[in-house]
Every structure is written in structure tokens, then in C-alpha cells.
CSV table of C-alpha atoms in Angstrom, one decimal:
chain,number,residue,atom,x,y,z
V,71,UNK,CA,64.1,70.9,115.4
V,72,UNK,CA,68.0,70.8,116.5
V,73,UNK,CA,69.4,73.5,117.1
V,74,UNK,CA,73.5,74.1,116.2
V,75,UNK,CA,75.4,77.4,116.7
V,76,UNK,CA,78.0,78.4,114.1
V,77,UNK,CA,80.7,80.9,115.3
V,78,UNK,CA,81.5,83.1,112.2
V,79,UNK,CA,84.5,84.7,112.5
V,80,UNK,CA,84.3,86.9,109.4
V,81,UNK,CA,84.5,91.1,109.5
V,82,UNK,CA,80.9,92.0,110.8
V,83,UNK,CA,80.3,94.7,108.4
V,84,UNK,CA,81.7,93.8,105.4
V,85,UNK,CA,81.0,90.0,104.9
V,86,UNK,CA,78.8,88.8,108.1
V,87,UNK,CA,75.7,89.8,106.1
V,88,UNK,CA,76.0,87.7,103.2
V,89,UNK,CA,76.4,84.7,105.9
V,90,UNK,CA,73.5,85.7,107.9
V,91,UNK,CA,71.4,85.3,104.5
V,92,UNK,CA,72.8,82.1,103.6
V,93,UNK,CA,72.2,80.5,107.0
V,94,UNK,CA,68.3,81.3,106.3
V,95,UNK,CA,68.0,79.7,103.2
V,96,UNK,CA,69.7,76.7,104.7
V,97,UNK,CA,67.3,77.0,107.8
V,98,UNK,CA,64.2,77.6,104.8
V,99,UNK,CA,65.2,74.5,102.8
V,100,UNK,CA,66.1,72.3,106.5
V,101,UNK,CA,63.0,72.5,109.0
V,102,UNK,CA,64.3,70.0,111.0
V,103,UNK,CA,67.6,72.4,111.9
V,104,UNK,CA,68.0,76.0,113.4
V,105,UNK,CA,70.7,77.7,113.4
V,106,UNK,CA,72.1,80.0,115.8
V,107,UNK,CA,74.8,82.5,114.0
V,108,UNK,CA,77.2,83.9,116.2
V,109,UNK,CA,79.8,86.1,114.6
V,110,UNK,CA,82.9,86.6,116.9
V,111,UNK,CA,85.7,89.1,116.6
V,112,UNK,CA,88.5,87.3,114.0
V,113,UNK,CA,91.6,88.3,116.8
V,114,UNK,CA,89.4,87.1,120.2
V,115,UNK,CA,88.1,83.7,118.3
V,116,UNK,CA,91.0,81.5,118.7
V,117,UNK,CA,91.8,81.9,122.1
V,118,UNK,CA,87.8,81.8,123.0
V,119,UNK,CA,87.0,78.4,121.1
V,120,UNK,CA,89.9,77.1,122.8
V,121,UNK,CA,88.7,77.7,126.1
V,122,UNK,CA,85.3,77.0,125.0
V,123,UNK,CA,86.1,73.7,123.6
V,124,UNK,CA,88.6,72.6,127.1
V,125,UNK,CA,85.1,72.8,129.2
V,126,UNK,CA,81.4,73.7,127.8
V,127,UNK,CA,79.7,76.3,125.6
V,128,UNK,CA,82.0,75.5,122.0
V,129,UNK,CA,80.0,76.1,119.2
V,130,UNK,CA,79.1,73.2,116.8
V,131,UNK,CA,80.7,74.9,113.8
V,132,UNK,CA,83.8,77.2,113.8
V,133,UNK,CA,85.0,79.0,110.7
V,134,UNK,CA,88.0,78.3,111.5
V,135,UNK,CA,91.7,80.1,110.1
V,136,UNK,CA,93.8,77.4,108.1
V,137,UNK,CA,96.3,78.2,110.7
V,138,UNK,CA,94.2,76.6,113.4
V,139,UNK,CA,93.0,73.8,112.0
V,140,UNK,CA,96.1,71.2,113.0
V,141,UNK,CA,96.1,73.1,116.7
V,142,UNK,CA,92.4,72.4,117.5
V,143,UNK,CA,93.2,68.9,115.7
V,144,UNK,CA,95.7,68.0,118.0
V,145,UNK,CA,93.7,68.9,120.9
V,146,UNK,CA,90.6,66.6,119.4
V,147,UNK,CA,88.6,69.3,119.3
V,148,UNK,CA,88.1,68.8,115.7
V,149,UNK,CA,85.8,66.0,113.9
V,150,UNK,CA,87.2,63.9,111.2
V,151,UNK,CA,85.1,64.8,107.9
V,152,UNK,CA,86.3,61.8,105.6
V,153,UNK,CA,83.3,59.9,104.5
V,154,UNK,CA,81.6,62.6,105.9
V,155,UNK,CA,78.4,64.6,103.9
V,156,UNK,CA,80.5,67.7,104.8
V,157,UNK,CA,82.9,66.5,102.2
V,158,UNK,CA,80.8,64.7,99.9
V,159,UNK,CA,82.1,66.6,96.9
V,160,UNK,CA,85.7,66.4,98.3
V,161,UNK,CA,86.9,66.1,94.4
V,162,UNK,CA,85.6,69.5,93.8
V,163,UNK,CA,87.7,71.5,96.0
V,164,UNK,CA,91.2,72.9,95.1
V,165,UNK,CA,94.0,70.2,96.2
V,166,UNK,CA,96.5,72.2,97.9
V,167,UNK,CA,93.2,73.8,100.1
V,168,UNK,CA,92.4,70.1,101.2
V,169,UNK,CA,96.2,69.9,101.8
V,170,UNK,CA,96.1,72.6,104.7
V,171,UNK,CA,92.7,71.1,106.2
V,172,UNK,CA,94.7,68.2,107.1
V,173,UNK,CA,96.4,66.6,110.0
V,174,UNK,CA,98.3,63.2,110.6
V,175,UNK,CA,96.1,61.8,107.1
V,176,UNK,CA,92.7,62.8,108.1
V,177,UNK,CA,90.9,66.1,106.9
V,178,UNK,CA,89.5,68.2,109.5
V,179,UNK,CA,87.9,70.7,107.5
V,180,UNK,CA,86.2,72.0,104.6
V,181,UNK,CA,87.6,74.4,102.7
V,182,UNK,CA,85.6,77.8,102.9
V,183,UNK,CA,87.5,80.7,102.0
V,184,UNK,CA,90.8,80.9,100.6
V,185,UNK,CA,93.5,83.8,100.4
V,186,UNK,CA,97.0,84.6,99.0
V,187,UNK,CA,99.3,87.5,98.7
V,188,UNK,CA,100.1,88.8,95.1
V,189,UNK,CA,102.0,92.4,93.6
V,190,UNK,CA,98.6,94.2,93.4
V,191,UNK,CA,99.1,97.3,91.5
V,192,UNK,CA,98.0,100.8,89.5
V,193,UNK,CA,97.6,99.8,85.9
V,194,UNK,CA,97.6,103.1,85.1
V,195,UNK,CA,100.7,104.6,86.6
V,196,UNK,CA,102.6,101.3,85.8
V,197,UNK,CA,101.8,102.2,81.6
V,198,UNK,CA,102.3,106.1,82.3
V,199,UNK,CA,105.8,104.6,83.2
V,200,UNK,CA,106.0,101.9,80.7
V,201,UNK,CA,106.9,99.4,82.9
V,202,UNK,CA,105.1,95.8,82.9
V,203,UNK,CA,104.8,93.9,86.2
V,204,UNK,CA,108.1,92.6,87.5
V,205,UNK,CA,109.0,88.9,87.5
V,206,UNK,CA,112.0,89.3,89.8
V,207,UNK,CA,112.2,91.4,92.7
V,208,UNK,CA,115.4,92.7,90.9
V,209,UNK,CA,113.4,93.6,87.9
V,210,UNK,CA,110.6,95.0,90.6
V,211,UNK,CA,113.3,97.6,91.7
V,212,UNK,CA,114.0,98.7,88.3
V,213,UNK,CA,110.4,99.0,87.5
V,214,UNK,CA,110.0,101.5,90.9
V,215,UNK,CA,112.8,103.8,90.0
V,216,UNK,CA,111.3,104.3,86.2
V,217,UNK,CA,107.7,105.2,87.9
V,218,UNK,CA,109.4,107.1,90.1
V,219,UNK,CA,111.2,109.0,87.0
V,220,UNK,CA,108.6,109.3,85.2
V,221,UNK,CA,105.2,109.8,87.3
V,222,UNK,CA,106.9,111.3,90.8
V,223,UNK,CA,105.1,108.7,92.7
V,224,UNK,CA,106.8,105.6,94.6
V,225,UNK,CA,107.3,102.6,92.6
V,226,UNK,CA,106.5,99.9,95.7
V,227,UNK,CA,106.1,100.5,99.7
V,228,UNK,CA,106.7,97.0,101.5
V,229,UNK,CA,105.4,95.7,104.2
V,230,UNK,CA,107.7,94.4,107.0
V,231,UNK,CA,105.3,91.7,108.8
V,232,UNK,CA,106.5,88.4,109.4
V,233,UNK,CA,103.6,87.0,107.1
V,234,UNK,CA,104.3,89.3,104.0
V,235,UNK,CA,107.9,88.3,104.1
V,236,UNK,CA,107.2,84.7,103.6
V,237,UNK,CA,107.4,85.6,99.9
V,238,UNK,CA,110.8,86.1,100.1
V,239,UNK,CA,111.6,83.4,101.6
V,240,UNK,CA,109.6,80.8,99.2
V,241,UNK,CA,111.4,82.5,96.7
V,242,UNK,CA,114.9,81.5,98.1
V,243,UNK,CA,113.4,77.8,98.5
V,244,UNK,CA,112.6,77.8,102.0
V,245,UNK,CA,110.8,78.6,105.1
V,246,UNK,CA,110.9,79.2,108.9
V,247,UNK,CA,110.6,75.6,110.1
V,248,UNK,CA,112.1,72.6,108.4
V,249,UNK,CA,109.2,70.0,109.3
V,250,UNK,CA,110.1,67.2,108.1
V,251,UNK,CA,114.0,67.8,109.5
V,252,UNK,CA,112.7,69.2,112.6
V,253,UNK,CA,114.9,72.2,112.2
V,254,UNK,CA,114.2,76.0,113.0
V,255,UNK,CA,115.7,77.6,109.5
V,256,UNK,CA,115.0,81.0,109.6
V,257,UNK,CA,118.5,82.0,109.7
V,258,UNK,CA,119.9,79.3,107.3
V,259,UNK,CA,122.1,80.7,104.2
V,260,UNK,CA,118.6,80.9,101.7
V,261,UNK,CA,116.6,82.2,104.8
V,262,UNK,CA,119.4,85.2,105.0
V,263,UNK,CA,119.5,86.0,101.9
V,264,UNK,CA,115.7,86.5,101.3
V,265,UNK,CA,115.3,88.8,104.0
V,266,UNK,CA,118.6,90.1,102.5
V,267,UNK,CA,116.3,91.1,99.4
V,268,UNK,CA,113.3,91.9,101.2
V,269,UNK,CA,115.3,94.9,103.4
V,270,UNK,CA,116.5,95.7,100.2
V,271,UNK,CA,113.1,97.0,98.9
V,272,UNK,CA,113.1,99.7,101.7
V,273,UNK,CA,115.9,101.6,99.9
V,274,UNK,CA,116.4,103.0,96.3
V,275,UNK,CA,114.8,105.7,94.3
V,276,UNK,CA,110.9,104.6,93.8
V,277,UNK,CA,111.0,102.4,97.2
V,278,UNK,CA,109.1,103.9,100.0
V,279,UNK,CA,111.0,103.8,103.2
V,280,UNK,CA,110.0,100.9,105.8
V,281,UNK,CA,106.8,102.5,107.9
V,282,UNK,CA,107.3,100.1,111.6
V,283,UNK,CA,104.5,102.1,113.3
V,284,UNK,CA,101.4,100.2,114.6
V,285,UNK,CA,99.6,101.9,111.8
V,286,UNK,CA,101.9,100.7,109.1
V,287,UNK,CA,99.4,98.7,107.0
V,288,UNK,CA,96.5,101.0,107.1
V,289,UNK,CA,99.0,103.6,105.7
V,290,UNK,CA,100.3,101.6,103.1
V,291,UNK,CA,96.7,100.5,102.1
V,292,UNK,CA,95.3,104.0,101.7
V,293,UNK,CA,98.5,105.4,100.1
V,294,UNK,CA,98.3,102.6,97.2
V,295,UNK,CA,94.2,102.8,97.3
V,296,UNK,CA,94.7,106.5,96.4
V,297,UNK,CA,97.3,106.0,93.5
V,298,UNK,CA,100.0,107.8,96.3
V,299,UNK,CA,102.5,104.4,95.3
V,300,UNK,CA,102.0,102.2,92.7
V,301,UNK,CA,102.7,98.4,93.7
V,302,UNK,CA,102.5,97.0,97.1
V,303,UNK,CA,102.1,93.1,98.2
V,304,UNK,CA,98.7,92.8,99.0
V,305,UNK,CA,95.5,89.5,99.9
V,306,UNK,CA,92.0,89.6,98.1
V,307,UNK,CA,90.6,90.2,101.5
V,308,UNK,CA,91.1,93.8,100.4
V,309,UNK,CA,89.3,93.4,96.9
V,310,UNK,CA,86.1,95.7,98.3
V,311,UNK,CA,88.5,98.2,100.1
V,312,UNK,CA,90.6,99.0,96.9
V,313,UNK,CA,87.4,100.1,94.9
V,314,UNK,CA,86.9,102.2,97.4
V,315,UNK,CA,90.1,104.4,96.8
V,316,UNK,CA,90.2,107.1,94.5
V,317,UNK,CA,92.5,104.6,91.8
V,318,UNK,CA,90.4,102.4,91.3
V,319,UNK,CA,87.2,103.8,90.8
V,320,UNK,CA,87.8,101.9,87.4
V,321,UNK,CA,88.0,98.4,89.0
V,322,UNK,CA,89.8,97.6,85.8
V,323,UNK,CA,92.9,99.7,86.8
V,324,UNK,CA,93.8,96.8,89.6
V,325,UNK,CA,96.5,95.0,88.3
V,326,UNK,CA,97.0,91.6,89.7
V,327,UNK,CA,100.0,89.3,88.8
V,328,UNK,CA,102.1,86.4,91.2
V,329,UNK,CA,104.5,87.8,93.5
V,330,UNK,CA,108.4,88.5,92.0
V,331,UNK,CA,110.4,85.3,92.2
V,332,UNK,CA,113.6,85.0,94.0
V,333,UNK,CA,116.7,83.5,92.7
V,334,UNK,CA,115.7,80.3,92.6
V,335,UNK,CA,113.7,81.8,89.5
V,336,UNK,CA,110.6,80.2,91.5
V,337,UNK,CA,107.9,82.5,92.9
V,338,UNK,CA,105.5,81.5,96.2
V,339,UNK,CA,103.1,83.2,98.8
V,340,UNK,CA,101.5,81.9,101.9
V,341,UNK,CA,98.2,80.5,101.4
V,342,UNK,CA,95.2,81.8,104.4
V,343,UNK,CA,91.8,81.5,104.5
V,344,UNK,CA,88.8,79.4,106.5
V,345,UNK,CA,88.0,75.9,106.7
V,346,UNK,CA,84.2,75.4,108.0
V,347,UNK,CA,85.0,72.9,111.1
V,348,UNK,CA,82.9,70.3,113.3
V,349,UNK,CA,83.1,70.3,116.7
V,350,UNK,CA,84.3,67.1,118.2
V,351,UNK,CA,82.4,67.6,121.4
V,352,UNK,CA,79.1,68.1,120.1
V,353,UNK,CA,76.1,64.8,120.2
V,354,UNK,CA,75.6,63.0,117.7
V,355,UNK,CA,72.2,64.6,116.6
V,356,UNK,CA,73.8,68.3,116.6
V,357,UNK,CA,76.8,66.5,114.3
V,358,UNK,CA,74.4,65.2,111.9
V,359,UNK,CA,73.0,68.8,111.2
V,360,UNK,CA,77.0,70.2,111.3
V,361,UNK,CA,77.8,68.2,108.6
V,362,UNK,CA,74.8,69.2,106.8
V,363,UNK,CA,75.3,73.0,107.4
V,364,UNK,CA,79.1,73.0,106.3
V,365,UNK,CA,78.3,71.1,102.9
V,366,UNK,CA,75.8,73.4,102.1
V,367,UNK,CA,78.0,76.6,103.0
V,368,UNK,CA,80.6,75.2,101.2
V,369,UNK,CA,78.8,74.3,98.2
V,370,UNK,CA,79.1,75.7,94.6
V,371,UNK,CA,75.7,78.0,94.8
V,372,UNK,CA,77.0,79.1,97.9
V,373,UNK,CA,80.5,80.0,97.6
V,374,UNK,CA,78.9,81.4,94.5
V,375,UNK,CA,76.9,83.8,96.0
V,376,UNK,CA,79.5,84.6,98.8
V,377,UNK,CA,82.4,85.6,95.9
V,378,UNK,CA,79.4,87.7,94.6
V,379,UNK,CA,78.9,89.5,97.2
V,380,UNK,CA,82.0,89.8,99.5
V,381,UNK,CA,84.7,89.7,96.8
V,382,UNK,CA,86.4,86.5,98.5
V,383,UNK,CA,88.0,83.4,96.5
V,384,UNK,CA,85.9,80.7,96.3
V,385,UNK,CA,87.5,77.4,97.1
V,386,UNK,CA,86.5,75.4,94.4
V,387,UNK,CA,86.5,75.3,91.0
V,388,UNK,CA,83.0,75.4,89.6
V,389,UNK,CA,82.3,78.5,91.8
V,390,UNK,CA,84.3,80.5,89.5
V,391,UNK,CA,81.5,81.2,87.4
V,392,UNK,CA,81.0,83.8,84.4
V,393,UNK,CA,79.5,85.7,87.3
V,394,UNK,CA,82.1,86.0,89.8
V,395,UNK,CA,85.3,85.9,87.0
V,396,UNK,CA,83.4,89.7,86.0
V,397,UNK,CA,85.3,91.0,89.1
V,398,UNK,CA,88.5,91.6,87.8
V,399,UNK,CA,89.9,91.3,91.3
V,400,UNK,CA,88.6,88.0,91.8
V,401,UNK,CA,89.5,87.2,88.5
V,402,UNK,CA,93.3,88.5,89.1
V,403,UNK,CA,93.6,86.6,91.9
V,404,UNK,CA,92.6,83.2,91.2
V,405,UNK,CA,95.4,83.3,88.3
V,406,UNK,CA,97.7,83.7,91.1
V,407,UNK,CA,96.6,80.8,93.1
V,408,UNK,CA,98.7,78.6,91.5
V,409,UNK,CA,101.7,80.2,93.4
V,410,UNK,CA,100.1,79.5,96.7
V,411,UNK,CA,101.9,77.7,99.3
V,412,UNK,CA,100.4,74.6,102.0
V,413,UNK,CA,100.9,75.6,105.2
V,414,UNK,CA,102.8,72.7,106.8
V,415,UNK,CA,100.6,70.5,109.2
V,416,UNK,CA,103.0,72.1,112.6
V,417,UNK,CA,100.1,73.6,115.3
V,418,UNK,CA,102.5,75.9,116.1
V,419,UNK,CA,103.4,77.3,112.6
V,420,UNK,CA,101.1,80.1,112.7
V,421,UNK,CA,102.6,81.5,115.7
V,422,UNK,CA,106.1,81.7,114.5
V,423,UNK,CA,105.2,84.5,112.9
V,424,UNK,CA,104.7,86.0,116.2
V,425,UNK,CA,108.2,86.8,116.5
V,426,UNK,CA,109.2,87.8,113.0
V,427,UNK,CA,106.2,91.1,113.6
V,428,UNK,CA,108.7,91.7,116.7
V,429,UNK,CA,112.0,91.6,115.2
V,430,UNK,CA,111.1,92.7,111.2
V,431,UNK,CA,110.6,96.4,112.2
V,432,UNK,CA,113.3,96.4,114.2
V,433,UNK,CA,115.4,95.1,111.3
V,434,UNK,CA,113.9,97.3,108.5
V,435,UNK,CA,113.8,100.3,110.9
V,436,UNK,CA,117.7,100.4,111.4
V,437,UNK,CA,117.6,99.4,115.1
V,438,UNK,CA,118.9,95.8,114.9
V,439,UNK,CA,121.5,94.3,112.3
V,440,UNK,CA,119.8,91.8,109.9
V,441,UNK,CA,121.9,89.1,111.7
V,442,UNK,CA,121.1,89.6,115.2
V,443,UNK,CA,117.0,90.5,114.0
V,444,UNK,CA,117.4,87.2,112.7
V,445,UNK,CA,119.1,85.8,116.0
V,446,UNK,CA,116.5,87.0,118.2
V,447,UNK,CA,113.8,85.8,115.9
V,448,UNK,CA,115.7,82.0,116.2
V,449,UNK,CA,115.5,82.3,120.0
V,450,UNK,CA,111.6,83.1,120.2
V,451,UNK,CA,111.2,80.6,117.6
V,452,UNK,CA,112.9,78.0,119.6
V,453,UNK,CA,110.7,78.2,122.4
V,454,UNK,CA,107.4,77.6,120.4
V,455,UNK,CA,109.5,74.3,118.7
V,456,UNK,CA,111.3,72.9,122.0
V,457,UNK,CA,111.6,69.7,119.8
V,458,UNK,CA,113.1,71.6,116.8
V,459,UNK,CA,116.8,72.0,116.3
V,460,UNK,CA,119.1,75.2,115.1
């Protein structure tokens, strides 16, 4: 049989199991292919496939972050799937994931996991307060200082990483990069005025002070997990850990609802997750039984059975069965979905946010004005986009 070694790039105690499974009862139903599951620490695999993939020793399939995909494209690391069996139910798959598996017209690959950001928050503290979950950031801030009136508890706690704040910034109508202009626009007018709103949430009754420590999102996690705040911006990769906490030993006290909308009334979050990609480098043979591999892992009775057991989004639409909709996490999320933002097709977009995580705290913690934050942030940027004007 041939053999092909998947890099898995999942969290090794949560998730890696359910994949480990899966690849037997694809190796059970295919005796002509082996596979050889590798998982690999999410922050180590990008720079070590790249490496990999520059000489010898890449693996054959790479679950892959959205955020890489065009990079390792570029590079040709990457197989074409069109036409592929990898994508033979290509029609099944959510549109906008497809979108993001895409560079320069061809798709590179299959959707496997997806992710958003939504206002997660504590049903029961936000009806102790009689408040309903905020459409507007404005009416968020209202909402926080009621809860805080009438439960003693912190309304919201924000994050301030560069990825979190990209909901502020859809909400203005914009982003960090103008692609199609080729123009850095992270401190244009409707950039400035949605981190504006966003270091707004740091002050007011009800709104937890910014935390910029190194721990800051495993403190906001536990203190919302443990009914200590009551909203805070949160992604489904989290669904598990929540029911864990002390509030929400009722899974049904997880409220889920789109992120607050900015002025232009219009409300967005990034869109993550994993494609399942083909090595480019690989023979022909080893290809074959890829391509194989990734359309079984990606199919409905899979992602099935993955939603089922690890609490992620499935990417397509007849996974969300009866079954996994019982999760009301799950279920909360994919209503949310809609909201989710493409990433553009730019290999360097993911690493802009590099320099947001540097200057945010520094913003949020009072040691840089919003302007020069925003000033530094332009002159990192600038150096990842050479090509890219101010």
C-alpha cells in the first residue's frame, strides 16, 4: 500500500483524538493507503512546513490555517484541487469558505474547519439585568452599565489583540489593507474611528479595564467561563472550554448572537479555520491517495462526526445535522456565520496582525496615544506590503 503522512495541526488533547479515529476508518475502508498521522504543535507548523516543503520531508497533507493557504500557494507548495476528487462535492461547501481557499482563480484547499468571532454571553445574568444582546456597540455599553447596576458584575471585558479588533473595523467598512487599491489603511478616517470605539469599551461603568498582560486571554476566558463578566467577544474554538466553567454547566445559558455593528449599521468578524491541503511536491501515486484522504475528511459523515465530538463548525451545510444543531453552541454559532468575513487572497495578511498585538496594548494600556499606536502600527505594516502605499 502507499503510504501518505498528514500533518494535523489541531490541539492534541482536545480534538487530535477524533482525527486519529477518522484516519482508521479511512485506512479500514482503503487497503491500498496508510496513513501516517502526525499532529504538530498549531504555533511551530507554519514555519516547519515551510522549511519542510523549500527541501525534503513535507508532509503530503497539511491542515492548513486559512491564513496560509495563499502564502504556501505562492510559493507552489500547494496543489490545485479543481477537478480534483478532493473537491468533488465542491457545491456543498459554504461559498465564502471556498472564497478564502483561493488564490489567483484556482482553489487550493478544501474547507475543513471553520471559525468566527461572535458576543458570546451569560443568558442568565443578561435577563437578571433585563437587557437583550446589543446590536450596536453603543447599545452594548448601555447593556454593561445596567448588568453592572443590577447584578454587580461587569457587563463586557474586551480583548485588545489585533485579530479581535478586526470587528471594529468591519463595522466602520474597512480593513487593514486595501487590496485591490494597494493601500495600507489602518489609519484611514473609518480605520480611526473604529479603534476610536473599540478603546472605548475599556472605560465606563460595566466595562472591564483593558488587561495587556501575556495572560490577558486566559483571564478573560476564565472570568466570563465563571459568570465573573457577562459578554466578551469570543470563536467556537472555545465551545468545550465554556462548559467547563461554573456558568454554563447549563449549556443552554451560552448566549450566542453576531458581533455589535458599527456605524455603518453593518456588523462583520474575521473568518479562521483549516483547509485540508495537497502537497505540491509529493508523486503522483502519494497525490492520488491525498486527494482521496482530504474528500473523505472533509465529507458530510465526517465533519459530522468531528462537530460531534470536538464542538467545531462544520464547513458545509448538510453536516449540520439534527445531531450536531443539539449543541446549542454549535447551533449559536453557525447563525452567526453569515457575518463572517473572506480573508483577502494577500500572503502576507495574516501577519499584519503581527503588529497590531504590539501596538493595541500599548494603546488600550495608556502608554501610546491612539494616533501614534496607529502610526507605529502603519510603519510595521509597511514593511510586510513594500508594494503597498499610505
Amino acid at each position: 500500500p502507499v503510504t501518505i503522512t498528514w500533518w494535523d495541526t489541531s490541539n492534541a488533547t482536545n480534538e487530535a483524538p477524533t482525527y486519529k479515529a477518522l484516519v482508521k476508518e479511512f485506512e479500514a475502508a482503503n487497503k491500498d493507503i496508510k496513513v501516517k498521522y502526525v499532529n504538530v504543535p498549531f504555533d511551530q507548523a507554519q514555519n516547519k512546513f515551510d522549511t519542510a516543503a523549500g527541501s525534503k520531508g513535507a508532509p503530503d497533507v497539511l491542515r492548513s490555517e486559512v491564513g496560509w493557504t495563499p502564502a504556501f500557494a505562492k510559493k507552489g507548495y500547494f496543489l490545485p484541487l479543481d477537478g480534483t476528487e478532493a473537491l468533488k462535492e465542491q457545491d456543498k461547501f459554504k461559498s465564502n469558505l471556498l472564497e478564502q481557499a483561493k488564490y489567483e482563480g484556482k482553489t487550493y484547499g478544501v474547507p475543513f474547519t471553520t471559525d468566527t468571532l461572535a458576543l458570546v454571553y451569560n443568558k442568565e445574568l443578561f435577563e437578571k439585568a433585563g437587557v437583550e444582546a446589543p446590536k450596536t456597540w453603543d447599545d452594548l455599553k448601555k447593556a454593561a452599565a445596567t448588568i453592572k447596576d443590577k447584578t454587580g458584575v461587569d457587563g463586557y471585558w474586551g480583548s485588545t489583540a489585533g485579530y479581535y479588533a478586526q470587528t471594529f473595523l468591519y463595522g466602520e467598512g474597512t480593513d487593514t489593507v486595501d487590496v485591490d487599491a494597494k493601500k495600507i489603511t489602518v489609519k484611514s478616517p473609518a480605520a480611526k474611528k473604529a479603534y476610536g470605539t473599540w478603546l472605548s469599551l475599556f472605560k465606563g461603568k460595566g466595562l472591564h479595564k483593558a488587561d495587556t498582560t501575556a495572560e490577558a486571554y486566559a483571564h478573560i476566558q476564565d472570568a466570563f467561563v465563571n459568570g465573573k463578566v457577562a459578554a466578551i467577544i469570543q470563536g467556537p474554538w472555545e465551545i468545550t472550554n465554556f462548559y467547563k466553567g461554573s456558568a454554563f454547566k447549563d449549556k443552554d445559558n451560552l448566549g450566542i448572537a453576531t458581533v455589535p455593528a458599527g456605524s455603518t449599521g453593518e456588523a462583520g468578524a474575521p473568518t479562521g479555520g483549516h483547509n485540508l491541503s495537497v502537497y505540491a511536491g509529493s508523486t503522483k501515486e502519494k497525490q492520488e491517495a491525498a486527494l482521496k484522504f482530504v474528500n473523505f475528511m472533509t465529507s458530510a459523515k465526517a465533519q459530522e462526526t468531528i462537530a460531534l465530538k470536538n464542538s467545531t463548525l462544520p464547513t458545509r451545510d448538510d453536516a449540520y445535522t439534527d445531531k450536531v444543531k443539539a449543541d446549542p453552541g454549535i447551533a449559536g454559532f453557525q447563525t452567526v456565520l453569515a457575518a463572517a468575513q473572506p480573508r483577502p487572497a494577500l500572503p502576507e495578511y495574516s501577519s499584519i496582525w503581527g503588529p497590531l498585538d504590539d501596538e493595541l496594548p500599548q494603546i488600550a494600556g495608556g502608554k501610546k496615544s491612539l494616533d501614534k499606536g496607529l502610526t507605529d502600527a502603519e510603519t510595521s505594516i509597511a514593511k510586510l506590503v513594500p508594494d503597498f502605499s499610505k
